[in-house]
Amino acid sequence: MVVLESMDYEMIKIVEKGPHVPMCQPSVNNAPVGPLKQKPKTSYDDDDKKLISLDVKARSVIGNYLPYHVYHLVQNCESAQEMMDTLTVAYEGIVEVQAITINNLNRRYKYFFAQEGESLTQTFNRFNCLVNDMRKLGVVKHSS
């Protein structure tokens, strides 16, 4: 999200609320008539074009930052918001999935040990990743 925000602060809104859809108010004699309608592309002004392009840029950034084995989850999404929603469900999941993930992390923590042939640096990196995953889900371990 920081990368998106650094490119354009409005990009975060596009990712959270969905792509900009230019709308216009039909009018007769300068009096509004009926509900808002989507503007035809020929009527887009510079602001509309800028806001529409933010979704395209956000999709590009999200897609380019993902490894291929993750990108396939979002490659057919039509908006940056849909991409983020898909990734959120896949990696944070629903409450039941989070509970299972927390149990698995606790189990991995409880039985953590260096693997045969593993360097101290590799062991530390694996342990650090485990602790970071636990922190992300709010699991706190206190030393006894």
XYZ file of C-alpha atoms in Angstrom:
144
model
C 0.000 0.000 0.000
C 2.889 2.386 0.684
C 4.084 1.998 -2.900
C 0.636 2.918 -4.215
C 0.386 5.869 -1.859
C 3.839 7.103 -2.884
C 2.757 7.160 -6.525
C -0.465 9.083 -5.913
C -2.342 9.557 -2.654
C -5.689 9.157 -4.442
C -4.663 5.654 -5.544
C -5.415 4.255 -2.075
C -9.019 5.482 -2.358
C -9.337 3.772 -5.738
C -8.037 0.499 -4.281
C -10.308 0.696 -1.222
C -13.515 2.014 -2.816
C -13.236 0.804 -6.387
C -12.473 2.415 -9.722
C -13.748 5.857 -10.591
C -16.868 5.805 -12.755
C -17.514 9.220 -14.333
C -21.127 10.221 -13.850
C -23.256 13.087 -15.133
C -26.602 14.541 -14.182
C -29.036 14.733 -17.099
C -30.684 18.132 -17.245
C -33.327 20.001 -19.119
C -33.064 23.811 -19.192
C -30.253 23.550 -16.615
C -32.565 21.716 -14.175
C -31.505 18.214 -13.061
C -33.726 15.452 -14.409
C -33.629 11.823 -13.232
C -30.836 9.834 -11.656
C -27.116 10.159 -12.334
C -25.927 8.336 -15.440
C -22.520 7.132 -16.516
C -20.793 9.641 -18.785
C -19.995 8.547 -22.313
C -16.222 8.222 -22.866
C -16.293 11.154 -25.275
C -17.419 13.401 -22.377
C -14.614 12.495 -19.958
C -12.703 15.530 -18.716
C -9.064 15.535 -17.563
C -9.999 14.733 -13.944
C -12.082 11.746 -15.037
C -9.223 10.437 -17.181
C -6.721 10.902 -14.336
C -8.921 9.047 -11.820
C -9.640 6.223 -14.270
C -5.925 5.851 -14.996
C -5.223 5.470 -11.265
C -7.026 2.124 -11.225
C -5.014 0.965 -14.234
C -1.766 2.064 -12.553
C -2.760 0.404 -9.264
C -3.544 -2.879 -11.053
C -0.185 -2.685 -12.793
C 1.719 -2.015 -9.562
C -0.069 -4.782 -7.665
C 0.478 -7.257 -10.497
C 4.151 -6.362 -10.919
C 4.908 -6.773 -7.221
C 3.419 -10.257 -7.001
C 5.352 -13.440 -7.714
C 3.875 -15.415 -10.596
C 2.451 -18.160 -8.371
C 0.383 -15.461 -6.615
C -0.313 -13.296 -9.684
C -2.456 -16.025 -11.222
C -5.001 -15.404 -8.429
C -5.637 -11.843 -9.611
C -4.730 -11.791 -13.291
C -8.369 -11.717 -14.405
C -9.577 -9.123 -11.880
C -11.141 -6.052 -13.442
C -10.133 -3.501 -10.778
C -7.441 -2.886 -8.199
C -10.097 -3.187 -5.500
C -11.065 -6.638 -6.765
C -7.383 -7.633 -6.796
C -6.892 -6.523 -3.180
C -10.122 -8.202 -2.064
C -9.011 -11.439 -3.712
C -5.573 -11.276 -2.090
C -7.110 -10.468 1.290
C -9.380 -13.501 1.170
C -6.562 -15.716 -0.098
C -4.009 -14.669 2.486
C -5.933 -13.404 5.487
C -9.029 -15.467 4.936
C -12.194 -15.691 6.876
C -12.244 -16.072 10.664
C -12.103 -19.873 10.519
C -9.075 -19.786 8.210
C -7.333 -17.318 10.527
C -7.963 -19.587 13.521
C -6.466 -22.546 11.680
C -3.498 -20.410 10.596
C -2.908 -19.264 14.182
C -3.011 -22.863 15.410
C -0.519 -23.894 12.724
C 1.796 -21.007 13.591
C 1.630 -21.881 17.291
C 2.456 -25.489 16.473
C 5.391 -24.473 14.253
C 6.646 -22.161 17.009
C 6.331 -24.809 19.718
C 8.236 -27.403 17.689
C 10.691 -25.072 15.979
C 14.217 -26.424 15.603
C 17.148 -26.079 13.237
C 16.996 -28.412 10.281
C 19.840 -30.722 9.401
C 22.414 -28.993 7.212
C 20.868 -25.583 7.809
C 23.164 -22.660 8.622
C 22.547 -20.457 11.636
C 21.534 -17.628 9.301
C 18.966 -19.824 7.547
C 17.556 -20.962 10.890
C 17.346 -17.382 12.112
C 15.629 -16.235 8.899
C 13.035 -19.027 9.139
C 12.387 -18.205 12.800
C 12.156 -14.478 12.065
C 9.590 -15.127 9.299
C 7.581 -17.294 11.701
C 7.593 -14.598 14.392
C 6.609 -11.909 11.862
C 3.710 -14.049 10.625
C 2.569 -14.512 14.215
C 2.780 -10.773 14.941
C 0.768 -9.991 11.805
C -2.067 -12.148 13.155
C -1.769 -10.786 16.690
C -0.179 -13.879 18.254
C 2.190 -12.787 21.036
C 4.655 -15.132 22.697
C 6.272 -14.115 25.961
C 9.574 -15.573 27.086
C 9.365 -17.505 30.330
